[in-house]
Amino acid sequence: MLDLGRLRALHAVATHGSVGAAATALGYTPSAVSQQIAKLERETRSTLLERRGRGVALTDAGYLLATTAGQVLKLVEEAEVTLEEQRGAAVGELRIGAFATAARGLLPAALVALARDHPALDVRLVELDPPEGLEAVARGELDMAVTHDWVNTPLAVPDAVSRVQLGEDVADVLLPVSHRLAEREVVVPEDLAGERWICQPEGTICHDWLVNTFRGAGMEPDLAYRIAEYETQLALLAKGIGVALLPRLGRGELPGGVRAVPFTPTPTRRVFAVWRTQATRRPAVGATLAALHGCWGERSTA
């Protein structure tokens, strides 16, 4: 009888390309993953991984077993979904990912609501950017994720993943109070020509939105300060450094030296919950979706 945990470890190595990456995805140490695969090799009397440079590669036997392991894991998930559906209660573990401002501005209230209404549900939260969260759901490492995209920077969703929009999150231009535009009722891209921008690092959705928006207006933004954390962006703004565009979700109270000014065309990002379509029948998925919808509505009207 092949051990399911060991098959999961092999499948993770095949999916992620290395023992280290598989360990990160599974929440194990690399040593623990290596031990699981070594035991699986003894059980199957086959060499499943071989050294290749500084890394490892699957042998032919390893590839065949990893492929079968993927099919087995899908069947196990289907069995778990069927049993949970039969019980009709949100129980067991649900792993959810969320981008930083959703983890701060939406998930705390949702976790409280789930703990109150579904005490047998064990929710585990991890902070991930939208592309990584979506990929983790598609691979089965997460049960659900809260993601976002912008209209001019859409996020592609795999066929095996379902999604529902929770709402729209508006962003404002943030300026030091000493800035020449700080008292404006609204600003447009042309008003901000030549400004030194504080923005997310290259490759993030917010970075791409900013670049696409200004290029669409025939300008190239000067991305002088590339900062991942919004708190750090606000600290720079409070000292009179740069301008920024920050969404309202999870933004919190602004420092005294910073003012938010509406921008037109209005920057709006769409916030989604995503999950594997196969798990739609899970009461835990339905309960979590209901909590997210309810907390979004409370946040929007607060």
Short mmCIF file of C-alpha atoms in Angstrom, two decimals:
data_model
loop_
_atom_site.label_atom_id
_atom_site.label_comp_id
_atom_site.label_asym_id
_atom_site.label_seq_id
_atom_site.Cartn_x
_atom_site.Cartn_y
_atom_site.Cartn_z
CA MET A 1 0.00 0.00 0.00
CA LEU A 2 1.56 3.29 -1.10
CA ASP A 3 1.51 6.05 1.50
CA LEU A 4 -0.55 9.07 0.42
CA GLY A 5 1.74 11.58 2.15
CA ARG A 6 4.75 10.23 0.26
CA LEU A 7 2.89 10.36 -3.03
CA ARG A 8 1.97 13.97 -2.25
CA ALA A 9 5.66 14.79 -1.67
CA LEU A 10 6.69 13.25 -5.00
CA HIS A 11 3.88 15.02 -6.83
CA ALA A 12 4.95 18.34 -5.29
CA VAL A 13 8.54 17.85 -6.49
CA ALA A 14 7.25 17.07 -9.98
CA THR A 15 4.98 20.13 -9.91
CA HIS A 16 7.46 22.64 -8.49
CA GLY A 17 10.70 21.33 -9.98
CA SER A 18 12.81 20.96 -6.84
CA VAL A 19 12.78 19.51 -3.34
CA GLY A 20 13.12 22.98 -1.81
CA ALA A 21 10.19 24.42 -3.74
CA ALA A 22 8.07 21.37 -2.93
CA ALA A 23 8.89 21.77 0.77
CA THR A 24 7.83 25.42 0.70
CA ALA A 25 4.52 24.54 -0.99
CA LEU A 26 3.78 21.72 1.46
CA GLY A 27 4.91 23.57 4.56
CA TYR A 28 7.63 20.99 5.29
CA THR A 29 11.42 21.16 5.51
CA PRO A 30 13.44 20.00 2.47
CA SER A 31 14.83 17.22 4.65
CA ALA A 32 11.33 15.96 5.45
CA VAL A 33 10.40 15.88 1.75
CA SER A 34 13.63 14.01 0.90
CA GLN A 35 12.90 11.48 3.63
CA GLN A 36 9.37 10.91 2.33
CA ILE A 37 10.65 10.25 -1.17
CA ALA A 38 13.46 7.98 0.10
CA LYS A 39 10.84 5.86 1.90
CA LEU A 40 8.72 5.81 -1.26
CA GLU A 41 11.72 4.58 -3.25
CA ARG A 42 12.19 1.73 -0.78
CA GLU A 43 8.50 0.85 -0.94
CA THR A 44 8.44 0.82 -4.73
CA ARG A 45 11.98 -0.59 -5.15
CA SER A 46 12.54 2.11 -7.74
CA THR A 47 14.79 5.14 -8.12
CA LEU A 48 12.41 8.09 -8.39
CA LEU A 49 14.83 11.04 -8.26
CA GLU A 50 18.35 11.41 -9.57
CA ARG A 51 20.95 14.09 -9.00
CA ARG A 52 21.37 16.55 -11.84
CA GLY A 53 23.87 19.34 -11.18
CA ARG A 54 22.89 21.01 -7.92
CA GLY A 55 19.30 19.85 -8.18
CA VAL A 56 17.29 16.71 -8.85
CA ALA A 57 15.23 15.38 -11.73
CA LEU A 58 12.55 12.71 -11.89
CA THR A 59 13.51 9.38 -13.43
CA ASP A 60 11.13 7.71 -15.86
CA ALA A 61 9.71 5.72 -12.94
CA GLY A 62 9.43 8.90 -10.89
CA TYR A 63 7.57 10.69 -13.67
CA LEU A 64 5.09 7.82 -14.10
CA LEU A 65 4.44 7.56 -10.38
CA ALA A 66 4.10 11.34 -9.99
CA THR A 67 1.53 11.41 -12.80
CA THR A 68 -0.45 8.64 -11.13
CA ALA A 69 -0.08 10.42 -7.77
CA GLY A 70 -1.74 13.50 -9.27
CA GLN A 71 -4.71 11.39 -10.33
CA VAL A 72 -4.91 9.74 -6.90
CA LEU A 73 -4.81 13.08 -5.11
CA LYS A 74 -7.70 14.35 -7.25
CA LEU A 75 -9.73 11.25 -6.37
CA VAL A 76 -8.96 11.74 -2.68
CA GLU A 77 -10.11 15.36 -2.89
CA GLU A 78 -13.31 14.28 -4.62
CA ALA A 79 -13.95 11.74 -1.85
CA GLU A 80 -13.38 14.39 0.81
CA VAL A 81 -15.74 16.78 -0.96
CA THR A 82 -18.43 14.10 -1.23
CA LEU A 83 -18.17 13.18 2.46
CA GLU A 84 -18.25 16.81 3.57
CA GLU A 85 -21.20 17.48 1.29
CA GLN A 86 -23.04 14.51 2.79
CA ARG A 87 -22.47 15.79 6.32
CA GLY A 88 -23.75 19.19 5.17
CA ALA A 89 -21.51 21.11 7.55
CA ALA A 90 -18.44 23.29 7.04
CA VAL A 91 -15.81 21.17 8.76
CA GLY A 92 -12.15 20.26 8.42
CA GLU A 93 -9.33 22.46 7.16
CA LEU A 94 -9.67 25.21 4.58
CA ARG A 95 -6.50 26.89 3.29
CA ILE A 96 -7.00 30.39 1.90
CA GLY A 97 -4.56 32.87 0.37
CA ALA A 98 -5.04 36.62 0.08
CA PHE A 99 -3.06 39.56 -1.27
CA ALA A 100 -1.66 41.91 1.35
CA THR A 101 -4.40 44.57 1.57
CA ALA A 102 -7.16 41.94 1.52
CA ALA A 103 -5.36 40.03 4.26
CA ARG A 104 -5.39 43.26 6.27
CA GLY A 105 -8.68 44.88 5.25
CA LEU A 106 -11.04 41.93 4.62
CA LEU A 107 -9.84 38.62 6.03
CA PRO A 108 -9.78 39.52 9.76
CA ALA A 109 -13.54 40.13 9.79
CA ALA A 110 -14.17 37.05 7.64
CA LEU A 111 -12.10 34.83 9.96
CA VAL A 112 -14.03 36.08 12.98
CA ALA A 113 -17.36 35.40 11.24
CA LEU A 114 -16.29 31.87 10.23
CA ALA A 115 -15.04 31.04 13.73
CA ARG A 116 -18.36 32.24 15.16
CA ASP A 117 -20.68 30.53 12.69
CA HIS A 118 -18.63 27.41 11.80
CA PRO A 119 -16.51 26.45 14.83
CA ALA A 120 -15.59 23.06 13.32
CA LEU A 121 -13.93 24.74 10.33
CA ASP A 122 -10.16 25.21 10.67
CA VAL A 123 -9.18 28.13 8.39
CA ARG A 124 -5.49 28.65 7.57
CA LEU A 125 -4.42 31.94 5.96
CA VAL A 126 -1.33 32.76 3.90
CA GLU A 127 -0.47 36.10 2.28
CA LEU A 128 0.23 35.78 -1.46
CA ASP A 129 0.16 38.10 -4.46
CA PRO A 130 -2.76 37.39 -6.85
CA PRO A 131 -0.85 35.39 -9.51
CA GLU A 132 0.79 33.17 -6.88
CA GLY A 133 -2.50 32.69 -5.03
CA LEU A 134 -4.30 31.73 -8.22
CA GLU A 135 -1.58 29.24 -9.17
CA ALA A 136 -1.61 27.72 -5.67
CA VAL A 137 -5.37 27.14 -5.96
CA ALA A 138 -5.00 25.59 -9.42
CA ARG A 139 -2.29 23.23 -8.11
CA GLY A 140 -4.39 22.21 -5.10
CA GLU A 141 -2.09 23.76 -2.50
CA LEU A 142 -4.81 26.21 -1.44
CA ASP A 143 -8.55 25.65 -1.30
CA MET A 144 -9.37 29.28 -2.04
CA ALA A 145 -7.71 32.64 -2.66
CA VAL A 146 -8.73 36.28 -2.70
CA THR A 147 -7.19 37.91 -5.78
CA HIS A 148 -7.58 41.12 -7.73
CA ASP A 149 -6.95 42.60 -11.15
CA TRP A 150 -7.45 45.89 -13.00
CA VAL A 151 -9.59 46.29 -16.11
CA ASN A 152 -6.54 47.13 -18.23
CA THR A 153 -4.42 44.41 -16.53
CA PRO A 154 -6.69 41.32 -16.34
CA LEU A 155 -5.62 38.17 -14.51
CA ALA A 156 -6.12 34.97 -16.52
CA VAL A 157 -7.99 32.22 -14.65
CA PRO A 158 -7.29 28.52 -15.44
CA ASP A 159 -10.16 26.39 -16.73
CA ALA A 160 -10.23 24.25 -13.57
CA VAL A 161 -10.74 27.30 -11.33
CA SER A 162 -14.00 29.14 -10.60
CA ARG A 163 -14.23 32.73 -9.42
CA VAL A 164 -16.78 35.22 -8.19
CA GLN A 165 -16.36 38.97 -7.86
CA LEU A 166 -16.59 40.24 -4.29
CA GLY A 167 -16.58 43.91 -5.26
CA GLU A 168 -14.57 46.81 -6.63
CA ASP A 169 -11.81 48.66 -4.82
CA VAL A 170 -11.11 52.28 -5.79
CA ALA A 171 -7.62 53.79 -5.64
CA ASP A 172 -6.69 57.43 -5.02
CA VAL A 173 -3.61 59.50 -5.73
CA LEU A 174 -1.78 60.13 -2.46
CA LEU A 175 0.17 63.37 -2.14
CA PRO A 176 2.16 65.13 0.57
CA VAL A 177 0.02 67.95 2.00
CA SER A 178 2.65 70.42 0.74
CA HIS A 179 2.21 69.24 -2.86
CA ARG A 180 0.88 71.75 -5.43
CA LEU A 181 -2.08 69.43 -6.19
CA ALA A 182 -2.99 68.50 -2.63
CA GLU A 183 -6.02 70.81 -2.50
CA ARG A 184 -7.46 69.68 -5.83
CA GLU A 185 -10.86 67.99 -5.90
CA VAL A 186 -9.64 65.61 -8.62
CA VAL A 187 -6.51 65.05 -10.72
CA VAL A 188 -5.97 63.60 -14.21
CA PRO A 189 -2.87 61.92 -15.68
CA GLU A 190 -1.70 65.14 -17.35
CA ASP A 191 -1.60 66.89 -13.94
CA LEU A 192 0.98 64.36 -12.78
CA ALA A 193 3.39 64.55 -15.71
CA GLY A 194 6.96 64.68 -14.47
CA GLU A 195 6.14 63.54 -10.92
CA ARG A 196 8.40 61.05 -9.12
CA TRP A 197 6.22 58.01 -8.38
CA ILE A 198 6.31 55.63 -5.46
CA CYS A 199 5.03 52.32 -6.82
CA GLN A 200 5.00 48.57 -6.37
CA PRO A 201 7.97 46.62 -7.80
CA GLU A 202 8.05 45.60 -11.44
CA GLY A 203 5.99 42.50 -12.24
CA THR A 204 3.18 43.28 -9.79
CA ILE A 205 -0.35 44.00 -10.98
CA CYS A 206 -0.40 47.50 -9.44
CA HIS A 207 2.91 48.40 -11.10
CA ASP A 208 1.65 47.22 -14.49
CA TRP A 209 -1.62 49.15 -14.06
CA LEU A 210 0.23 52.40 -13.33
CA VAL A 211 2.52 52.02 -16.34
CA ASN A 212 -0.32 51.04 -18.69
CA THR A 213 -2.51 53.94 -17.53
CA PHE A 214 0.11 56.62 -18.16
CA ARG A 215 1.35 55.10 -21.40
CA GLY A 216 -2.28 55.13 -22.55
CA ALA A 217 -2.23 58.89 -21.94
CA GLY A 218 0.99 59.24 -23.95
CA MET A 219 3.31 59.60 -20.93
CA GLU A 220 6.00 57.51 -19.29
CA PRO A 221 5.78 57.65 -15.47
CA ASP A 222 9.01 58.27 -13.56
CA LEU A 223 9.08 55.27 -11.20
CA ALA A 224 11.62 56.62 -8.75
CA TYR A 225 10.75 54.57 -5.65
CA ARG A 226 9.77 50.91 -6.01
CA ILE A 227 8.36 49.85 -2.66
CA ALA A 228 6.33 46.70 -1.96
CA GLU A 229 4.79 47.65 1.41
CA TYR A 230 2.14 50.36 1.49
CA GLU A 231 3.22 51.40 5.00
CA THR A 232 6.65 52.30 3.62
CA GLN A 233 5.08 54.22 0.75
CA LEU A 234 3.04 56.22 3.27
CA ALA A 235 6.16 56.91 5.34
CA LEU A 236 7.86 58.43 2.28
CA LEU A 237 4.79 60.50 1.43
CA ALA A 238 4.57 61.81 4.98
CA LYS A 239 8.10 63.15 4.57
CA GLY A 240 7.14 64.97 1.37
CA ILE A 241 8.70 62.41 -0.97
CA GLY A 242 7.01 61.39 -4.22
CA VAL A 243 3.40 60.68 -5.16
CA ALA A 244 1.61 57.34 -5.09
CA LEU A 245 -1.57 55.58 -6.11
CA LEU A 246 -3.03 53.40 -3.33
CA PRO A 247 -6.26 51.39 -3.19
CA ARG A 248 -8.65 52.03 -0.31
CA LEU A 249 -8.96 48.39 0.84
CA GLY A 250 -6.78 47.87 3.89
CA ARG A 251 -5.24 51.35 3.59
CA GLY A 252 -6.29 52.51 7.04
CA GLU A 253 -6.02 56.05 8.35
CA LEU A 254 -3.59 58.26 6.45
CA PRO A 255 -0.72 60.02 8.23
CA GLY A 256 -1.30 63.70 8.97
CA GLY A 257 1.09 64.80 6.23
CA VAL A 258 -0.64 62.87 3.44
CA ARG A 259 -3.79 63.66 1.45
CA ALA A 260 -5.82 61.38 -0.84
CA VAL A 261 -7.13 63.00 -4.03
CA PRO A 262 -9.54 61.22 -6.43
CA PHE A 263 -8.08 60.36 -9.83
CA THR A 264 -9.90 60.27 -13.15
CA PRO A 265 -10.38 57.99 -14.97
CA THR A 266 -11.20 56.29 -11.67
CA PRO A 267 -8.68 53.51 -10.94
CA THR A 268 -10.76 50.51 -9.93
CA ARG A 269 -9.52 47.02 -9.25
CA ARG A 270 -11.84 44.02 -9.15
CA VAL A 271 -11.55 41.77 -6.11
CA PHE A 272 -12.35 38.07 -6.60
CA ALA A 273 -12.58 34.86 -4.61
CA VAL A 274 -11.25 31.87 -6.56
CA TRP A 275 -11.44 28.13 -5.83
CA ARG A 276 -11.13 24.85 -7.69
CA THR A 277 -14.36 24.09 -9.51
CA GLN A 278 -14.19 20.49 -8.28
CA ALA A 279 -14.57 21.76 -4.69
CA THR A 280 -17.65 23.92 -5.34
CA ARG A 281 -19.88 21.44 -3.47
CA ARG A 282 -17.82 21.68 -0.26
CA PRO A 283 -19.89 23.34 2.48
CA ALA A 284 -16.62 24.90 3.70
CA VAL A 285 -16.17 26.67 0.37
CA GLY A 286 -19.75 27.93 0.40
CA ALA A 287 -19.46 29.13 3.99
CA THR A 288 -16.23 30.98 3.28
CA LEU A 289 -17.67 32.63 0.18
CA ALA A 290 -20.68 33.78 2.21
CA ALA A 291 -18.41 35.22 4.91
CA LEU A 292 -16.28 37.06 2.35
CA HIS A 293 -19.35 38.52 0.63
CA GLY A 294 -20.87 39.59 3.93
CA CYS A 295 -17.69 41.20 5.23
CA TRP A 296 -17.10 42.98 1.92
CA GLY A 297 -20.56 44.50 2.17
CA GLU A 298 -20.00 45.60 5.76
CA ARG A 299 -16.64 47.08 4.80
CA SER A 300 -18.18 48.94 1.84
CA THR A 301 -20.91 50.54 3.95
CA ALA A 302 -18.82 51.28 7.04
#
